[in-house]
């Protein structure tokens, strides 16, 4: 069966510092991968999605970027964090269909 | 592009009553409609979904109905229990190779004991 992991689970970073969040999927090959952001008490905002290695589509222009160096690895990065980047970051995957399954998420606080 | 609207934003029901959450979508090409439940601090969990070739789907106390003509779909929870309290999100997908989902804004359901 497929499983999805995210780390770290929580992160506290100062403004202006870099960011790297990682997502990996097990038990499947060539999944579609997605990064979402969810502000406190709000809905799900799609940030990036990838249909294959090195293929990244951006949904919302901002100071974040994504990369997919391996088939089942998806990374969300920033060079300089803003206070407004504080949020709950969720990775998700789909495989062969449009059903998406979410990872446990990373709660990021920028101070 | 696709737009999904969800109502109500909050819903409070007495334990044992039914709850209904409604969503409308704009893109007639959308053909897949999942519902997710998110408990506080947790990830969204898929609870039920429906495809455009089906009008209704049921799983125990949960059902989803789809009206393609009117472009709306609804989640029905019967015999609600306190553990049903959570935020529920609807979504729509146009089924292209990206399999992107467009989410509604969420409904906070409170089931009063």
Coordinates of N, CA and C in Angstrom, one line a residue:
Chain A
X1 N 0.8 -1.2 0.0 CA 0.0 0.0 0.0 C 0.9 1.3 0.0
X2 N 0.3 2.3 -0.4 CA 1.0 3.6 -0.5 C 1.0 4.3 0.8
X3 N 2.1 5.0 1.1 CA 2.2 5.8 2.3 C 2.9 7.1 1.9
X4 N 2.6 8.2 2.6 CA 3.2 9.5 2.4 C 3.8 10.0 3.7
X5 N 5.0 10.5 3.6 CA 5.7 11.1 4.8 C 6.1 12.5 4.5
X6 N 6.0 13.3 5.6 CA 6.5 14.7 5.6 C 7.4 14.9 6.8
X7 N 8.4 15.7 6.6 CA 9.2 16.2 7.7 C 9.8 17.5 7.4
X8 N 10.0 18.3 8.5 CA 9.7 17.9 9.9 C 8.2 18.1 10.1
X9 N 7.8 17.7 11.3 CA 6.4 17.8 11.7 C 6.1 19.2 12.1
X10 N 7.0 19.8 12.8 CA 6.9 21.2 13.2 C 8.2 21.9 13.0
X11 N 8.1 23.2 12.8 CA 9.3 24.0 12.5 C 9.1 25.4 12.9
X12 N 10.1 26.0 13.6 CA 10.0 27.4 14.0 C 11.3 28.1 13.4
X13 N 11.1 29.1 12.6 CA 12.2 29.7 11.9 C 12.1 31.2 12.0
X14 N 13.3 31.9 12.0 CA 13.3 33.3 12.0 C 13.0 33.9 10.6
X15 N 12.4 35.1 10.6 CA 12.2 35.8 9.3 C 13.5 35.9 8.6
X16 N 13.5 35.7 7.3 CA 14.7 35.8 6.5 C 15.5 34.6 6.3
X17 N 15.2 33.6 7.1 CA 15.9 32.3 7.0 C 15.4 31.4 5.9
X18 N 16.2 30.5 5.4 CA 15.8 29.6 4.4 C 14.9 28.5 4.9
X19 N 14.2 27.8 3.9 CA 13.3 26.8 4.3 C 13.4 25.6 3.4
X20 N 13.4 24.4 3.9 CA 13.3 23.2 3.1 C 12.4 22.2 3.8
X21 N 11.3 21.9 3.1 CA 10.3 20.8 3.6 C 10.4 19.7 2.7
X22 N 10.3 18.5 3.2 CA 10.4 17.3 2.4 C 9.2 16.4 2.4
X23 N 8.9 15.8 1.3 CA 7.8 14.9 1.2 C 8.2 13.7 0.4
X24 N 7.9 12.5 0.9 CA 8.3 11.3 0.2 C 7.1 10.3 0.2
X25 N 7.0 9.6 -0.9 CA 5.9 8.6 -1.1 C 6.5 7.3 -1.2
X26 N 5.9 6.3 -0.6 CA 6.3 4.9 -0.7 C 5.2 4.1 -1.3
X27 N 5.6 3.0 -2.0 CA 4.6 2.0 -2.5 C 4.0 2.3 -3.8
X28 N 4.6 3.3 -4.5 CA 4.1 3.6 -5.9 C 5.2 4.2 -6.7
X29 N 5.0 4.2 -8.0 CA 6.0 4.9 -8.8 C 5.2 5.9 -9.7
X30 N 6.0 7.0 -10.0 CA 5.4 8.0 -10.9 C 4.1 8.6 -10.4
X31 N 4.0 9.0 -9.1 CA 2.8 9.6 -8.6 C 2.8 11.1 -9.0
X32 N 1.6 11.6 -9.1 CA 1.5 13.1 -9.1 C 1.7 13.6 -7.7
X33 N 2.4 14.7 -7.5 CA 2.6 15.2 -6.2 C 2.2 16.7 -6.1
X34 N 1.7 17.1 -4.9 CA 1.1 18.4 -4.7 C 1.6 19.0 -3.4
X35 N 1.8 20.3 -3.4 CA 2.1 21.1 -2.2 C 0.9 22.0 -2.0
X36 N 0.3 22.0 -0.8 CA -0.8 22.9 -0.4 C -0.3 23.7 0.9
X37 N -0.9 24.8 1.0 CA -0.7 25.6 2.2 C -2.1 25.9 2.8
X38 N -2.2 25.8 4.2 CA -3.4 26.1 4.9 C -3.1 27.0 6.0
X39 N -3.6 28.3 5.9 CA -3.5 29.2 7.0 C -4.5 28.8 8.1
X40 N -4.2 29.2 9.3 CA -5.1 28.8 10.5 C -6.5 29.1 10.2
X41 N -7.4 28.1 10.3 CA -8.8 28.3 10.2 C -9.3 28.5 8.7
X42 N -8.4 28.3 7.8 CA -8.7 28.6 6.4 C -8.7 27.3 5.5
X43 N -8.9 27.5 4.2 CA -9.0 26.4 3.3 C -7.6 26.0 2.8
X44 N -7.7 25.2 1.8 CA -6.5 24.6 1.2 C -6.1 25.4 -0.1
X45 N -4.9 25.9 -0.1 CA -4.4 26.6 -1.3 C -3.3 25.8 -2.0
X46 N -3.6 25.4 -3.2 CA -2.6 24.7 -4.0 C -1.4 25.6 -4.4
X47 N -0.2 25.1 -4.0 CA 1.0 25.9 -4.3 C 1.7 25.4 -5.6
X48 N 2.0 24.1 -5.6 CA 2.7 23.5 -6.7 C 2.2 22.1 -7.0
X49 N 2.3 21.7 -8.2 CA 2.1 20.3 -8.5 C 3.1 19.8 -9.5
X50 N 3.3 18.4 -9.5 CA 4.3 17.8 -10.3 C 3.8 16.5 -10.9
X51 N 3.9 16.3 -12.2 CA 3.4 15.1 -12.8 C 4.6 14.2 -13.2
X52 N 5.8 14.6 -12.9 CA 7.0 13.8 -13.1 C 8.3 14.4 -12.6
X53 N 9.4 13.7 -12.6 CA 10.7 14.2 -12.2 C 11.0 15.5 -12.9
X54 N 11.4 16.5 -12.2 CA 11.8 17.8 -12.8 C 10.7 18.6 -13.4
X55 N 9.4 18.1 -13.3 CA 8.3 18.9 -13.9 C 7.5 19.5 -12.8
X56 N 7.6 20.8 -12.7 CA 6.9 21.6 -11.6 C 6.0 22.6 -12.2
X57 N 4.8 22.7 -11.7 CA 3.9 23.7 -12.1 C 3.5 24.6 -10.9
X58 N 3.6 25.9 -11.0 CA 3.3 26.8 -9.9 C 1.9 27.3 -10.1
X59 N 1.2 27.3 -9.0 CA -0.2 27.9 -9.0 C -0.3 29.3 -8.5
X60 N 0.6 29.6 -7.6 CA 0.5 30.9 -6.9 C 1.9 31.6 -6.9
X61 N 2.1 32.7 -7.5 CA 3.5 33.3 -7.4 C 3.8 33.8 -6.0
X62 N 5.0 33.5 -5.5 CA 5.3 33.9 -4.1 C 6.8 33.6 -4.0
X63 N 7.3 33.7 -2.7 CA 8.7 33.5 -2.5 C 9.0 32.0 -2.2
X64 N 8.1 31.1 -2.6 CA 8.4 29.7 -2.4 C 8.7 29.0 -3.8
X65 N 9.4 27.9 -3.7 CA 9.7 27.2 -4.9 C 9.6 25.7 -4.6
X66 N 9.5 24.8 -5.6 CA 9.4 23.4 -5.4 C 10.3 22.7 -6.3
X67 N 10.8 21.5 -5.9 CA 11.6 20.7 -6.8 C 11.2 19.2 -6.6
X68 N 11.5 18.4 -7.6 CA 11.3 17.0 -7.5 C 12.5 16.3 -8.0
X69 N 13.5 16.1 -7.2 CA 14.8 15.5 -7.6 C 14.7 14.0 -7.9
X70 N 13.7 13.4 -7.3 CA 13.5 11.9 -7.5 C 12.0 11.7 -7.7
X71 N 11.7 10.5 -8.2 CA 10.4 10.2 -8.6 C 9.4 10.3 -7.4
X72 N 9.8 10.0 -6.2 CA 8.9 9.9 -5.1 C 9.3 10.9 -4.0
X73 N 10.0 12.0 -4.4 CA 10.4 13.0 -3.5 C 10.0 14.4 -4.0
X74 N 9.4 15.2 -3.1 CA 9.0 16.5 -3.5 C 9.4 17.5 -2.4
X75 N 10.1 18.5 -2.7 CA 10.7 19.5 -1.8 C 10.1 20.8 -2.0
X76 N 9.7 21.5 -0.9 CA 9.3 22.9 -0.9 C 10.4 23.7 -0.2
X77 N 10.7 24.8 -0.9 CA 11.9 25.6 -0.4 C 11.5 27.1 -0.5
X78 N 12.3 27.8 0.3 CA 12.3 29.3 0.3 C 13.7 29.8 0.6
X79 N 14.1 30.9 0.0 CA 15.4 31.4 0.3 C 15.3 32.3 1.5
X80 N 14.2 33.1 1.6 CA 14.0 34.0 2.7 C 12.6 34.0 3.2
X81 N 12.3 33.4 4.4 CA 11.0 33.3 4.9 C 10.4 34.7 5.3
X82 N 9.1 34.8 5.1 CA 8.4 36.0 5.5 C 7.5 35.6 6.7
X83 N 7.0 36.6 7.5 CA 6.1 36.3 8.6 C 4.8 35.6 8.0
X84 N 4.4 36.0 6.8 CA 3.2 35.5 6.2 C 3.3 34.1 5.7
X85 N 4.5 33.5 5.8 CA 4.7 32.1 5.4 C 4.3 31.2 6.5
X86 N 4.0 31.7 7.7 CA 3.6 30.8 8.8 C 2.3 30.1 8.4
X87 N 2.2 28.8 8.4 CA 1.1 28.1 7.9 C 1.3 26.6 8.1
X88 N 0.3 25.8 7.8 CA 0.3 24.4 7.8 C 0.5 23.9 6.4
X89 N 1.7 23.2 6.1 CA 2.0 22.8 4.7 C 1.7 21.3 4.6
X90 N 0.9 21.1 3.5 CA 0.5 19.7 3.3 C 1.0 19.2 1.9
X91 N 1.5 18.0 1.9 CA 1.9 17.4 0.7 C 0.8 16.3 0.4
X92 N 0.6 16.1 -0.9 CA -0.4 15.1 -1.3 C 0.1 14.4 -2.5
X93 N -0.5 13.2 -2.7 CA -0.1 12.4 -4.0 C -1.4 11.8 -4.6
X94 N -1.3 11.6 -5.9 CA -2.4 10.8 -6.5 C -1.6 9.9 -7.5
X95 N -2.2 8.8 -7.8 CA -1.6 7.8 -8.6 C -2.6 7.1 -9.5
X96 N -2.5 7.5 -10.8 CA -3.4 6.9 -11.8 C -4.8 7.4 -11.8
X97 N -5.2 8.1 -10.8 CA -6.5 8.6 -10.7 C -6.4 10.0 -10.1
X98 N -7.6 10.7 -10.0 CA -7.6 12.0 -9.4 C -7.8 12.0 -7.9
X99 N -7.8 10.8 -7.3 CA -8.0 10.8 -5.8 C -6.7 11.1 -5.1
X100 N -6.7 12.1 -4.3 CA -5.5 12.6 -3.6 C -5.5 12.2 -2.2
X101 N -4.3 11.8 -1.7 CA -4.1 11.5 -0.3 C -3.1 12.4 0.3
X102 N -3.4 12.9 1.5 CA -2.5 13.9 2.1 C -1.5 13.3 3.1
X103 N -0.4 13.9 3.2 CA 0.6 13.6 4.2 C 0.2 14.2 5.5
X104 N 1.0 14.0 6.6 CA 0.6 14.5 8.0 C 0.8 16.0 8.1
X105 N 1.6 16.6 7.2 CA 1.7 18.0 7.3 C 2.9 18.5 8.1
X106 N 3.3 19.7 7.8 CA 4.4 20.4 8.6 C 3.8 21.8 9.0
X107 N 3.8 22.0 10.3 CA 3.4 23.3 10.9 C 4.6 24.2 11.0
X108 N 4.6 25.3 10.2 CA 5.7 26.2 10.2 C 5.3 27.5 10.9
X109 N 6.1 27.9 11.8 CA 5.9 29.2 12.4 C 7.1 30.1 12.1
X110 N 6.9 31.3 11.6 CA 8.0 32.2 11.3 C 7.9 33.3 12.3
X111 N 9.0 33.6 13.0 CA 9.0 34.6 14.0 C 9.9 35.8 13.7
Chain B
X1 N -11.1 29.3 -15.1 CA -10.8 28.1 -14.4 C -11.9 27.7 -13.5
X2 N -11.7 26.5 -12.9 CA -12.8 26.0 -12.0 C -12.9 26.8 -10.7
X3 N -14.1 27.0 -10.2 CA -14.3 27.7 -8.9 C -15.3 26.8 -8.2
X4 N -15.1 26.6 -6.9 CA -15.9 25.7 -6.1 C -16.4 26.6 -4.9
X5 N -17.7 26.7 -4.7 CA -18.2 27.4 -3.6 C -18.9 26.4 -2.6
X6 N -18.7 26.7 -1.3 CA -19.2 25.7 -0.3 C -20.0 26.5 0.7
X7 N -21.2 25.9 1.1 CA -22.1 26.5 2.1 C -22.7 25.4 3.0
X8 N -23.0 25.7 4.2 CA -22.6 26.9 4.9 C -21.2 26.9 5.4
X9 N -20.7 28.0 5.9 CA -19.3 28.0 6.5 C -19.3 27.3 7.9
X10 N -20.3 27.4 8.6 CA -20.4 26.8 9.9 C -21.8 26.1 10.0
X11 N -21.9 25.0 10.7 CA -23.1 24.3 10.9 C -23.1 23.6 12.2
X12 N -24.2 23.9 13.0 CA -24.3 23.3 14.3 C -25.6 22.5 14.4
X13 N -25.4 21.2 14.7 CA -26.6 20.3 14.8 C -26.6 19.5 16.1
X14 N -27.8 19.1 16.5 CA -27.9 18.2 17.7 C -27.5 16.8 17.3
X15 N -26.9 16.2 18.3 CA -26.5 14.8 18.0 C -27.7 14.0 17.6
X16 N -27.6 13.1 16.6 CA -28.7 12.4 16.1 C -29.4 13.0 14.9
X17 N -29.3 14.3 14.7 CA -29.9 15.0 13.6 C -29.0 14.8 12.3
X18 N -29.5 15.2 11.2 CA -28.8 15.1 9.9 C -28.1 16.4 9.6
X19 N -27.0 16.4 8.9 CA -26.3 17.5 8.4 C -26.1 17.5 6.9
X20 N -26.3 18.6 6.3 CA -26.1 18.7 4.8 C -25.2 19.9 4.5
X21 N -24.2 19.6 3.7 CA -23.3 20.6 3.2 C -23.3 20.6 1.7
X22 N -23.4 21.8 1.1 CA -23.6 21.9 -0.3 C -22.5 22.6 -1.0
X23 N -22.1 22.2 -2.2 CA -21.1 22.8 -3.0 C -21.6 23.0 -4.5
X24 N -21.1 24.1 -5.1 CA -21.4 24.3 -6.5 C -20.1 24.5 -7.2
X25 N -20.0 24.1 -8.5 CA -18.8 24.2 -9.2 C -19.1 24.9 -10.6
X26 N -18.1 25.4 -11.2 CA -18.3 26.3 -12.4 C -18.0 25.6 -13.7
X27 N -17.0 24.6 -13.7 CA -16.5 24.0 -14.9 C -17.3 22.8 -15.2
X28 N -18.0 22.8 -16.3 CA -18.9 21.6 -16.7 C -18.0 20.4 -17.1
X29 N -16.7 20.6 -17.3 CA -15.8 19.5 -17.6 C -15.4 18.7 -16.3
X30 N -15.7 19.3 -15.1 CA -15.4 18.6 -13.9 C -16.1 17.2 -13.8
X31 N -15.4 16.2 -13.4 CA -16.0 14.9 -13.4 C -15.7 14.0 -12.2
X32 N -15.1 14.7 -11.2 CA -14.7 13.9 -9.9 C -14.9 14.9 -8.8
X33 N -15.6 14.4 -7.7 CA -16.0 15.2 -6.6 C -15.8 14.5 -5.3
X34 N -14.6 14.8 -4.6 CA -14.3 14.1 -3.3 C -14.7 15.0 -2.2
X35 N -14.9 14.4 -1.0 CA -15.2 15.1 0.2 C -14.1 14.7 1.2
X36 N -13.6 15.7 1.9 CA -12.5 15.4 2.9 C -13.0 15.9 4.3
X37 N -12.6 15.2 5.3 CA -12.9 15.6 6.7 C -11.5 15.9 7.3
X38 N -11.4 17.1 8.0 CA -10.2 17.4 8.7 C -10.5 17.8 10.1
X39 N -9.9 17.0 11.0 CA -10.0 17.2 12.4 C -8.9 18.2 12.8
X40 N -9.1 18.9 13.9 CA -8.2 19.9 14.3 C -6.7 19.5 14.4
X41 N -5.8 20.2 13.6 CA -4.4 19.9 13.6 C -4.0 18.7 12.8
X42 N -5.0 18.0 12.1 CA -4.7 16.8 11.4 C -4.8 17.0 9.9
X43 N -4.4 16.0 9.2 CA -4.5 16.1 7.7 C -5.9 15.9 7.2
X44 N -6.3 16.4 6.1 CA -7.6 16.1 5.5 C -7.6 14.6 5.1
X45 N -8.8 14.0 5.5 CA -9.0 12.5 5.2 C -10.1 12.4 4.2
X46 N -9.9 11.6 3.1 CA -11.0 11.4 2.2 C -12.1 10.5 2.8
X47 N -13.3 11.0 2.8 CA -14.4 10.2 3.4 C -15.3 9.6 2.4
X48 N -15.5 10.3 1.2 CA -16.4 9.7 0.2 C -16.1 10.5 -1.1
X49 N -16.3 9.9 -2.2 CA -16.2 10.7 -3.5 C -17.2 10.1 -4.5
X50 N -17.4 10.9 -5.5 CA -18.4 10.5 -6.5 C -17.9 11.0 -7.9
X51 N -18.2 10.2 -8.9 CA -17.8 10.6 -10.3 C -19.1 11.0 -11.0
X52 N -18.8 11.7 -12.2 CA -20.0 12.3 -12.8 C -20.9 11.3 -13.5
X53 N -20.6 10.1 -13.6 CA -21.5 9.1 -14.2 C -22.4 8.5 -13.2
X54 N -22.3 9.0 -11.9 CA -23.2 8.5 -10.8 C -23.9 9.6 -10.2
X55 N -25.2 9.4 -9.8 CA -25.9 10.5 -9.2 C -25.9 10.5 -7.7
X56 N -25.6 9.4 -7.1 CA -25.6 9.3 -5.6 C -24.7 8.1 -5.2
X57 N -24.1 8.3 -4.1 CA -23.3 7.3 -3.5 C -23.4 7.3 -2.0
X58 N -23.5 6.1 -1.4 CA -23.7 6.1 0.0 C -22.7 5.1 0.7
X59 N -22.3 5.5 1.9 CA -21.4 4.7 2.7 C -21.8 4.8 4.2
X60 N -22.6 3.9 4.6 CA -23.1 3.9 6.0 C -23.9 5.2 6.3
X61 N -23.4 6.0 7.1 CA -24.1 7.3 7.5 C -23.8 8.4 6.6
X62 N -23.0 8.2 5.6 CA -22.6 9.3 4.8 C -23.0 9.1 3.3
X63 N -23.5 10.1 2.7 CA -23.9 10.0 1.3 C -23.6 11.3 0.6
X64 N -23.3 11.1 -0.7 CA -23.1 12.3 -1.6 C -24.0 12.2 -2.8
X65 N -24.6 13.4 -3.1 CA -25.4 13.4 -4.3 C -24.8 14.4 -5.3
X66 N -25.1 14.2 -6.6 CA -24.5 15.1 -7.6 C -25.6 15.4 -8.6
X67 N -25.7 16.7 -8.9 CA -26.6 17.2 -9.9 C -25.8 17.9 -11.0
X68 N -25.5 17.2 -12.1 CA -24.6 17.7 -13.1 C -25.2 18.9 -13.9
X69 N -26.5 18.8 -14.0 CA -27.2 19.9 -14.7 C -27.1 21.2 -14.0
X70 N -27.3 21.1 -12.7 CA -27.2 22.3 -11.9 C -25.8 22.6 -11.4
X71 N -24.9 21.7 -11.6 CA -23.5 21.8 -11.2 C -23.4 22.0 -9.7
X72 N -24.1 21.1 -9.0 CA -23.9 21.1 -7.5 C -23.9 19.7 -7.0
X73 N -23.2 19.6 -5.8 CA -23.1 18.3 -5.2 C -23.2 18.5 -3.6
X74 N -23.7 17.6 -2.9 CA -23.9 17.7 -1.5 C -23.5 16.5 -0.7
X75 N -23.1 16.8 0.5 CA -22.7 15.8 1.5 C -23.8 15.7 2.5
X76 N -24.3 14.4 2.8 CA -25.3 14.2 3.8 C -24.8 13.3 4.8
X77 N -24.9 13.7 6.1 CA -24.5 12.9 7.2 C -25.7 12.7 8.1
X78 N -26.1 11.4 8.2 CA -27.3 11.1 9.0 C -26.8 10.6 10.4
X79 N -27.8 10.7 11.4 CA -27.5 10.3 12.7 C -26.2 10.7 13.2
X80 N -26.0 12.1 13.2 CA -24.7 12.6 13.5 C -24.3 12.3 15.0
X81 N -22.9 12.2 15.1 CA -22.3 11.9 16.4 C -21.3 12.9 16.7
X82 N -21.0 13.1 18.0 CA -20.0 14.1 18.4 C -18.7 14.0 17.6
X83 N -18.3 12.7 17.3 CA -17.0 12.5 16.5 C -17.1 13.0 15.1
X84 N -18.3 13.3 14.6 CA -18.4 13.9 13.3 C -18.0 15.4 13.2
X85 N -17.8 16.0 14.4 CA -17.4 17.4 14.5 C -16.0 17.5 13.9
X86 N -15.9 18.4 12.9 CA -14.7 18.6 12.1 C -15.0 19.6 11.1
X87 N -13.9 19.9 10.3 CA -14.1 20.8 9.1 C -14.2 19.9 7.9
X88 N -15.2 20.1 7.0 CA -15.4 19.3 5.8 C -15.1 20.2 4.6
X89 N -14.4 19.6 3.7 CA -14.0 20.3 2.4 C -14.6 19.5 1.2
X90 N -15.2 20.2 0.3 CA -15.5 19.5 -1.0 C -14.5 20.0 -2.0
X91 N -14.4 19.2 -3.1 CA -13.5 19.6 -4.1 C -14.0 19.1 -5.5
X92 N -13.4 19.6 -6.5 CA -13.8 19.2 -7.9 C -12.5 19.0 -8.7
X93 N -12.5 18.1 -9.6 CA -11.4 17.9 -10.5 C -11.9 17.8 -12.0
X94 N -11.2 18.3 -12.9 CA -11.6 18.2 -14.3 C -11.0 17.0 -15.0
X95 N -10.3 16.2 -14.2 CA -9.8 14.9 -14.8 C -8.7 15.0 -15.8
X96 N -8.0 16.1 -15.9 CA -6.9 16.1 -16.9 C -5.7 15.4 -16.2
X97 N -4.6 15.3 -16.9 CA -3.5 14.5 -16.4 C -2.9 15.1 -15.1
X98 N -3.2 16.4 -14.8 CA -2.6 16.9 -13.6 C -3.3 16.4 -12.4
X99 N -4.6 16.0 -12.6 CA -5.5 15.6 -11.5 C -5.5 16.6 -10.3
X100 N -5.5 17.9 -10.7 CA -5.7 18.9 -9.7 C -7.0 18.9 -9.1
X101 N -7.1 19.2 -7.8 CA -8.4 19.4 -7.2 C -8.5 20.9 -6.8
X102 N -9.7 21.4 -7.0 CA -10.1 22.8 -6.6 C -11.0 22.6 -5.4
X103 N -10.6 23.2 -4.2 CA -11.3 22.9 -3.0 C -12.3 24.1 -2.7
X104 N -13.4 23.7 -2.0 CA -14.2 24.7 -1.4 C -13.6 25.3 -0.2
X105 N -14.2 26.3 0.4 CA -13.6 27.0 1.5 C -13.8 26.3 2.9
X106 N -14.6 25.2 2.9 CA -14.7 24.4 4.1 C -16.0 24.8 4.9
X107 N -16.5 23.7 5.6 CA -17.6 23.9 6.5 C -17.2 23.3 7.9
X108 N -17.3 24.2 8.9 CA -17.1 23.7 10.3 C -18.3 23.1 10.9
X109 N -18.4 21.8 11.1 CA -19.5 21.1 11.6 C -19.3 20.9 13.1
X110 N -20.3 21.3 13.9 CA -20.3 21.0 15.3 C -21.5 20.2 15.7
X111 N -21.3 19.0 16.3 CA -22.4 18.2 16.7 C -22.5 18.3 18.2
X112 N -23.6 18.8 18.7 CA -23.8 19.1 20.1 C -24.3 17.8 20.8
X113 N -23.7 17.4 21.9 CA -24.2 16.1 22.5 C -25.5 16.3 23.2

